[in-house]
C-alpha angles and dihedrals in degrees: 000000000000132000115246112233097180138000130187117255116267113260094024117148110242138180131201110293097029118130111246101175140006123208130202103259096187093106092048092048091049091050091049092049090048091049092049090050090051090049092052091046090049091051091050091048090051092051090047091050090051090051091048090051092050092047092046091051092049094045091048091053091050094046093048092047091050091048090051090051090051090054091049093048091049091053092048092048091053092048091046091055096044096044102029122014100038096047089049093049090047093051091047091050092049090047091051090052092050093048092050089049090054091046090050092048091050091046091051091049091050090047091052092053091045090054091054093045091049091052088054092045093242093127133032127252091250091055090052091048090052092053090046091052090050090053092049091048091051090050091050091047089053092053090049094049091046089050091052090050091051092048091049094051100037103035117006094051094048093044096048093043093052092046093053092044089052090050090052093049093045093052090049090051091047090052089057091049091048091051092049093048091046091053092048093047091048093050090047091051090049091050091051090048091050091048091050091049093049092047092052092048091050092051093045091052090050089051091048090053091049092050090048092053092048091051093050090048093046094052096041112123087228111071 
């Protein structure tokens, strides 16, 4: 329904091409403007969806690559500890025990001689006490080094090994999660792109139908 703005007087003589009636086209113009705005919005939405898909694809590739690197690094860190750091620490701990044993043996030997020399009054009591203190210190150092070796083998090794194994497993699990999320994000971006494309096609078809109607009306022999 359209409002008549003007109509020719009844009984007027007309010829082909004469205007017989004019309608208020405000509603049609508003609809056309609204449709054009929707078309432009649909085009913008399509471009945005394409950008989102491209960015999602790029980000997914980066995230997956980083997750793969983290898994690889975690495996290397575990291998480095098992094959490099722990054997070195173990050898150092054993060497420290052996050195303290030698030091203790030497200190006990010196203390034995000092005891004999003290008995013969060749050294003072303070000199003997100093050698005795050195022997006790060497004995204490041996206990400390043996304790460190025990802690390394019984606790530190187990704790560090399990931690690194957990890191390796966690990074592997995260890689799986990253891949799943990447797939979901990619599918979502594709769906949005498809929706934007379908919406633009729908609006363009509506516009084509409107233009077709205007053309038929414009070229009608009855104006």
